[in-house]
Each structure stands twice: as structure tokens, then as C-alpha cells.
Short mmCIF file of C-alpha atoms in Angstrom, two decimals:
data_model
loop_
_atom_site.label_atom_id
_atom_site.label_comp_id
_atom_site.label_asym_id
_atom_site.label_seq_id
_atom_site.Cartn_x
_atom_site.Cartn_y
_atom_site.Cartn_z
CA UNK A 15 86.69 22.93 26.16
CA UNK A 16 82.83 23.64 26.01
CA UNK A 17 80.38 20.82 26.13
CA UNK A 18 79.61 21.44 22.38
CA UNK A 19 83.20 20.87 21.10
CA UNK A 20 83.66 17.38 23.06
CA UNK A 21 80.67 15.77 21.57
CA UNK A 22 81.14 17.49 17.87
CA UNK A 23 82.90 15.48 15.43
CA UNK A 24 86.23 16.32 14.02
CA UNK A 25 86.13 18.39 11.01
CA UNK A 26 87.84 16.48 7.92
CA UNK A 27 90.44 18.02 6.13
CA UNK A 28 92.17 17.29 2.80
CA UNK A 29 95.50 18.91 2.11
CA UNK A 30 96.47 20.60 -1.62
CA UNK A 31 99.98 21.82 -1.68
CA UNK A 32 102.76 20.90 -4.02
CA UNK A 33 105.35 20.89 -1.55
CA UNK A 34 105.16 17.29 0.52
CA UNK A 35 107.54 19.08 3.46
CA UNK A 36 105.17 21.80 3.64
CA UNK A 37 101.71 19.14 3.38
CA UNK A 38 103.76 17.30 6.43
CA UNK A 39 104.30 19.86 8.51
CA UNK A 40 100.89 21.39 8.27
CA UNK A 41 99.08 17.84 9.11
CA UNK A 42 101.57 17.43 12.05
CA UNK A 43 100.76 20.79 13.34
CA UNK A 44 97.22 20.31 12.96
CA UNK A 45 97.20 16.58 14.66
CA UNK A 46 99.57 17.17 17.65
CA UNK A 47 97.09 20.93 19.01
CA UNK A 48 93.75 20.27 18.82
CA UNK A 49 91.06 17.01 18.15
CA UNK A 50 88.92 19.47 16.60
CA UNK A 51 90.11 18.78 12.68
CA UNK A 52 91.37 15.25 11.67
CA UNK A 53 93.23 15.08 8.11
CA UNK A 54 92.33 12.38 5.88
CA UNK A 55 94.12 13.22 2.23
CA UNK A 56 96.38 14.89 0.50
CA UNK A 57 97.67 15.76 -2.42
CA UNK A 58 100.86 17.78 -4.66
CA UNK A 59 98.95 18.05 -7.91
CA UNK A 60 95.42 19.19 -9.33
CA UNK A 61 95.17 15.68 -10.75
CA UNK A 62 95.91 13.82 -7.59
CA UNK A 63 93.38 16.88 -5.81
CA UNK A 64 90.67 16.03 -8.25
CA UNK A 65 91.10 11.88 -7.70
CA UNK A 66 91.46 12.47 -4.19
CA UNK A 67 88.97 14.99 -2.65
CA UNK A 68 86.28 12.83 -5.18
CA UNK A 69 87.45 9.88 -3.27
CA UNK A 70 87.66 10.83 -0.27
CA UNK A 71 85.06 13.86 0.02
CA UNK A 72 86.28 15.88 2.99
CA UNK A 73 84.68 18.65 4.56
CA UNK A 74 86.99 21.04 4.13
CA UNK A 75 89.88 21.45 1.74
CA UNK A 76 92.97 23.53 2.16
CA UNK A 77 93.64 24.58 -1.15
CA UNK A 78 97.67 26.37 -2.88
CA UNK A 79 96.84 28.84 -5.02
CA UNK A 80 100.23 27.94 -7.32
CA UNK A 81 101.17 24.89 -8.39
CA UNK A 82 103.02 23.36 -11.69
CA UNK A 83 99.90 22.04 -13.23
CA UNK A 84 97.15 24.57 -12.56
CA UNK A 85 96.39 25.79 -8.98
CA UNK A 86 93.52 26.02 -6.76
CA UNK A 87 91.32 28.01 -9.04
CA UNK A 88 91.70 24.71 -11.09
CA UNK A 89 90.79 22.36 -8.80
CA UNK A 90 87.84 24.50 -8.14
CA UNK A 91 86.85 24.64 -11.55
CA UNK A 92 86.79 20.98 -12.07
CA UNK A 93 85.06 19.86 -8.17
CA UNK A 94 82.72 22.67 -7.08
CA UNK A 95 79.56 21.91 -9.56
CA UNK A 96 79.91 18.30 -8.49
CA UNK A 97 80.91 18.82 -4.82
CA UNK A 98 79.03 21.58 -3.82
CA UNK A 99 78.90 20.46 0.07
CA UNK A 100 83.13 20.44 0.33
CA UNK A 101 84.49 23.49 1.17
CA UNK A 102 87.51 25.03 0.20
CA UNK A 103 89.62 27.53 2.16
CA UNK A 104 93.00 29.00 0.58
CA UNK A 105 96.37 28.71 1.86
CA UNK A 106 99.08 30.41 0.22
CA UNK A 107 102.48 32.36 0.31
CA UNK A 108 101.02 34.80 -1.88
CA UNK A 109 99.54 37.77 -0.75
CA UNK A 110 98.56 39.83 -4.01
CA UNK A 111 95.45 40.43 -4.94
CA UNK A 112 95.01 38.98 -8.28
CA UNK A 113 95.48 35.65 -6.53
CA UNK A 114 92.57 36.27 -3.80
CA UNK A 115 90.14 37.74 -6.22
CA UNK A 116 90.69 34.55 -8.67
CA UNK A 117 90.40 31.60 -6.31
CA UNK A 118 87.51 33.51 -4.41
CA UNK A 119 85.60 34.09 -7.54
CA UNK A 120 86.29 29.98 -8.56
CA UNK A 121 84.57 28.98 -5.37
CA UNK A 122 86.71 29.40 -2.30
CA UNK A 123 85.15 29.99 0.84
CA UNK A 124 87.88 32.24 2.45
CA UNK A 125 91.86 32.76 1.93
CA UNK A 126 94.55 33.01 4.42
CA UNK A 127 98.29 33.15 4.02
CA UNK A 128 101.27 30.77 5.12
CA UNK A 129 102.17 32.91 7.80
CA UNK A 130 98.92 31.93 9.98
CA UNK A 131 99.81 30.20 13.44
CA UNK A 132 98.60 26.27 13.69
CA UNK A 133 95.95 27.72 16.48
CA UNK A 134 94.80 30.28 13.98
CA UNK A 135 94.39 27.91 11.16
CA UNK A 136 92.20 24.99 13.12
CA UNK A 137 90.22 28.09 13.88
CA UNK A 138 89.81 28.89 10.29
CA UNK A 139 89.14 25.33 8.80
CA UNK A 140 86.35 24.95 11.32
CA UNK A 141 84.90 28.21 11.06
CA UNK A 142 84.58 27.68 6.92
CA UNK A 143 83.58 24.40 8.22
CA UNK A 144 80.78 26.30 10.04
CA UNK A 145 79.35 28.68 7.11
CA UNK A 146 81.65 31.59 7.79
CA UNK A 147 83.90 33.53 5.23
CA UNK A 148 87.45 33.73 6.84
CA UNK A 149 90.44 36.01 5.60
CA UNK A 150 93.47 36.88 6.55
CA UNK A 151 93.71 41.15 7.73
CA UNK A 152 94.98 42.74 5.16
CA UNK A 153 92.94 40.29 2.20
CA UNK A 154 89.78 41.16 3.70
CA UNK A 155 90.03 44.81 1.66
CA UNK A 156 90.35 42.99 -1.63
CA UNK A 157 87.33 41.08 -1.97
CA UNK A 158 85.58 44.01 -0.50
CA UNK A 159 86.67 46.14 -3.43
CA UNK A 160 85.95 43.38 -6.12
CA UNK A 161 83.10 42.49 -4.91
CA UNK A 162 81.27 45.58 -3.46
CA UNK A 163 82.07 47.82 -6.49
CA UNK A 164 83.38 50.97 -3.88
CA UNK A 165 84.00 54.15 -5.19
CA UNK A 166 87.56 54.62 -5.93
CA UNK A 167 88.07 50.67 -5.68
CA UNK A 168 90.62 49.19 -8.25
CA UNK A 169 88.58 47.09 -10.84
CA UNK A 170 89.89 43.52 -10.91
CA UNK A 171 90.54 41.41 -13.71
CA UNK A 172 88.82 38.34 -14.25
CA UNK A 173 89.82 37.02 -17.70
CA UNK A 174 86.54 33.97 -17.86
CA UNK A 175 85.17 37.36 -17.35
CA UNK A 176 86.77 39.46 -19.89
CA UNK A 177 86.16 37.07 -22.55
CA UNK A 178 82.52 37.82 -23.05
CA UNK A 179 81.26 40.41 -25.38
CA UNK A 180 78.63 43.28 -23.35
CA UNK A 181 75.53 41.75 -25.48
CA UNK A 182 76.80 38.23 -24.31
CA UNK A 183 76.99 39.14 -20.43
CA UNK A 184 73.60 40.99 -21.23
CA UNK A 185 72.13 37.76 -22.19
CA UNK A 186 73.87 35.71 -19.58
CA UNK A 187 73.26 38.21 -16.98
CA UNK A 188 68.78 37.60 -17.84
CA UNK A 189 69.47 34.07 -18.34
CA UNK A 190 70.85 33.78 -14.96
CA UNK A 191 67.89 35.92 -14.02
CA UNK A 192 65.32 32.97 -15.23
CA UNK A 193 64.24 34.62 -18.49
CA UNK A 194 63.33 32.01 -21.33
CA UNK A 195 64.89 32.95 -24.63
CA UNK A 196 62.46 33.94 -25.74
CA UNK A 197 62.35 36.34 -23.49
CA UNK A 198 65.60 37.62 -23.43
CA UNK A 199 65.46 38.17 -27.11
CA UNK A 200 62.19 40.60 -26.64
CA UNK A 201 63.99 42.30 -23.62
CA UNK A 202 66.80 42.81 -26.32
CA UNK A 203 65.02 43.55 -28.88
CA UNK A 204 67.00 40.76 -30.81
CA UNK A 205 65.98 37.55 -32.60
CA UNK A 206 65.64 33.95 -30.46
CA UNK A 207 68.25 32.48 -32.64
CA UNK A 208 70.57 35.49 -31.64
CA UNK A 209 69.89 34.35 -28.24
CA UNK A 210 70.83 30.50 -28.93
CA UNK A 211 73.99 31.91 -30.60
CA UNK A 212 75.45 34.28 -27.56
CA UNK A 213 74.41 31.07 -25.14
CA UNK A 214 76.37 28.60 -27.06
CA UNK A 215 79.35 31.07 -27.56
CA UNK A 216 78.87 31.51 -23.64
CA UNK A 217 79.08 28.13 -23.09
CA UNK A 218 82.18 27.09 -25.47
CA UNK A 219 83.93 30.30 -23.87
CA UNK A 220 83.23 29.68 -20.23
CA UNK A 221 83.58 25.44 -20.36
CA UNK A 222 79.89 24.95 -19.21
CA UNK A 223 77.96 22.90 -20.13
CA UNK A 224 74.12 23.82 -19.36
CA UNK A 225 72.12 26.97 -17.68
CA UNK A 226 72.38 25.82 -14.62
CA UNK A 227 76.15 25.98 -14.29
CA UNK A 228 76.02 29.46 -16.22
CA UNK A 229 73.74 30.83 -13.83
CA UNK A 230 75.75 29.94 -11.13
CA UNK A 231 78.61 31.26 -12.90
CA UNK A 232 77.09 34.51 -13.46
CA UNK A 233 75.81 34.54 -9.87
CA UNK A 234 79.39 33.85 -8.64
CA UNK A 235 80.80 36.97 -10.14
CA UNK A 236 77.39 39.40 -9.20
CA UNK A 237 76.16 39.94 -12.84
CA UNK A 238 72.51 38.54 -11.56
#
């Protein structure tokens, strides 16, 4: 053990899995190989994730991607404006890539699949912990084609996304940008009160509620 891991403080965790057997087994693992991570919640529902990771305010957050009420693009939805410092890093069964491209694009800092050793996974939570992006092998290749627009890469869905008209991801995309409205609407070549109209339809369809959460959502999925 190096001199900087003995005098660096345990990394807090919070647990998010539906399955209690599974939520046991993973803090046991994690407790009985390594000081380097120390668990201090849990939870089997996004309503209990919500109370809980408020409450408790971890560092890092091992997130499900499926669960009976929502799933960990949920939870991400409803923390990640207000908790901005707590990191999340997906664990899941799942593999495909609809799964990884969704909770990635909510917020997650990295995704990594149920079949990741105990050793593999402290290195994981503390590397997320750290400011690095950490995936699994073979997930790696999705995010690179969502996110780096490759030739030949399969487009993936993102249905906040989808629901926006082109002129209204025009307008979000300069409003993310820093344009007043006024602005916008002479980069447009459209009226101000246009403008106020696609903003507020923005805002109804994407559940935000000012222009600083839209440009971060805009910014999240590279329209800036």
C-alpha cells in the first residue's frame, strides 16, 4: 500500500439496487478486501435513492439501471442539478446499449456490468471517485459512437431528445450558447415572442425549470 492510500480517506459509497441479496453481497465484498471505500447507504427504490443519497450525500453512488419504479436514469434526473459533487457510477446486468447511452447521457460518470470482480469494482468507485470515466470493455465502444458522431456509428435514441422540434433544439442549442433572446430571434430571423414560445415548450417538454438547467441539458447531450 503506497503512502498516499494509508493517509487518504475512505471513499463513501451509497448502494442503488432493488435486489437486498444482491445490495448485501456487494457491501460485504466491498468491506471484507480493501479500507479504501466504506459504504454508508442503501437503497431498493428511486424513492428511498432520492431520500437517501440527499441524506446522506455520499461520494459516490452505485447506481441499477432497472428497477420497478424508474431506474438510475431516474434517480439521476431528480439528484444531479442539486448534487452536482456526488458521483454516480452504473452497475448493471445489462449490457445493451440503449441502457449505457441513457444513464450516461442522465449524468453517470461511467458504467460497468455485474460481472466485475470485488477488486475491479473498489478500483472503479475510486477512480470515478478521482475524476476518471470508467467502463466496462466492450461499453467503452458505445458511448464512443453516441457521443463522437463516427462515421458509420449507429445513431442512438434519446427520446428527452427526440421530443424537440429542429427550430426548438436550434433555439436551445444558442440559448445554451449564451445568446439573449433577443438574440436568438435575429440569428433566426424569427420574432422574440417566438423565442419565449420554443423556451417554454422546451421547458414543459424537458421538466426544467430555468436556462441554467437547459443549458446544461443541452451541454449534456453535445448540442452546444
Amino acid at each position: 500500500m503506497t503512502d498516499e492510500q494509508q493517509t487518504r480517506q475512505p471513499v463513501t459509497v451509497f448502494l442503488v439496487d432493488d435486489h437486498a441479496l444482491f445490495r448485501a453481497g456487494v457491501r460485504a465484498e466491498l468491506e471484507s478486501i480493501t479500507d479504501e471505500v466504506r459504504v454508508v447507504g442503501e437503497a431498493g427504490s428511486v424513492a428511498e435513492a432520492v431520500a437517501g443519497i440527499t441524506r446522506v450525500r455520499p461520494q459516490v453512488v452505485l447506481l441499477d439501471v432497472h428497477m420497478p419504479d424508474g431506474g438510475g436514469a431516474e434517480v439521476l434526473r431528480r439528484l444531479r442539478s442539486e448534487l452536482p459533487e456526488v458521483v454516480f457510477l452504473a452497475l448493471s446486468v445489462s449490457d445493451a446499449a440503449e441502457d449505457v447511452i441513457a444513464v450516461i447521457r442522465a449524468g453517470a460518470r461511467g458504467y460497468v456490468t455485474k460481472t466485475i470482480s470485488s477488486k475491479e469494482l473498489v478500483r472503479a468507485v475510486v477512480r470515478v471517485a478521482d475524476g476518471d470515466a470508467v467502463f466496462s470493455p466492450r461499453l467503452a465502444g458505445f458511448v464512443l459512437d453516441a457521443f463522437a458522431d463516427r462515421p458509420g456509428s449507429e445513431p442512438i435514441s434519446d427520446p428527452e431528445l427526440d421530443l424537440l422540434t429542429p427550430r426548438e433544439r436550434d433555439v436551445l442549442r444558442l440559448l445554451a450558447r449564451g445568446y439573449a433572446y433577443k438574440e436568438i430571434a435575429s440569428e433566426l430571423f424569427i420574432s422574440v415572442k417566438t423565442v419565449e414560445t420554443h423556451v417554454s415548450s422546451v421547458l414543459r417538454k424537458t421538466q426544467l425549470s430555468n436556462r441554467y438547467e437547459l443549458s446544461r441539458w443541452a451541454s449534456d447531450r453535445r448540442l452546444v
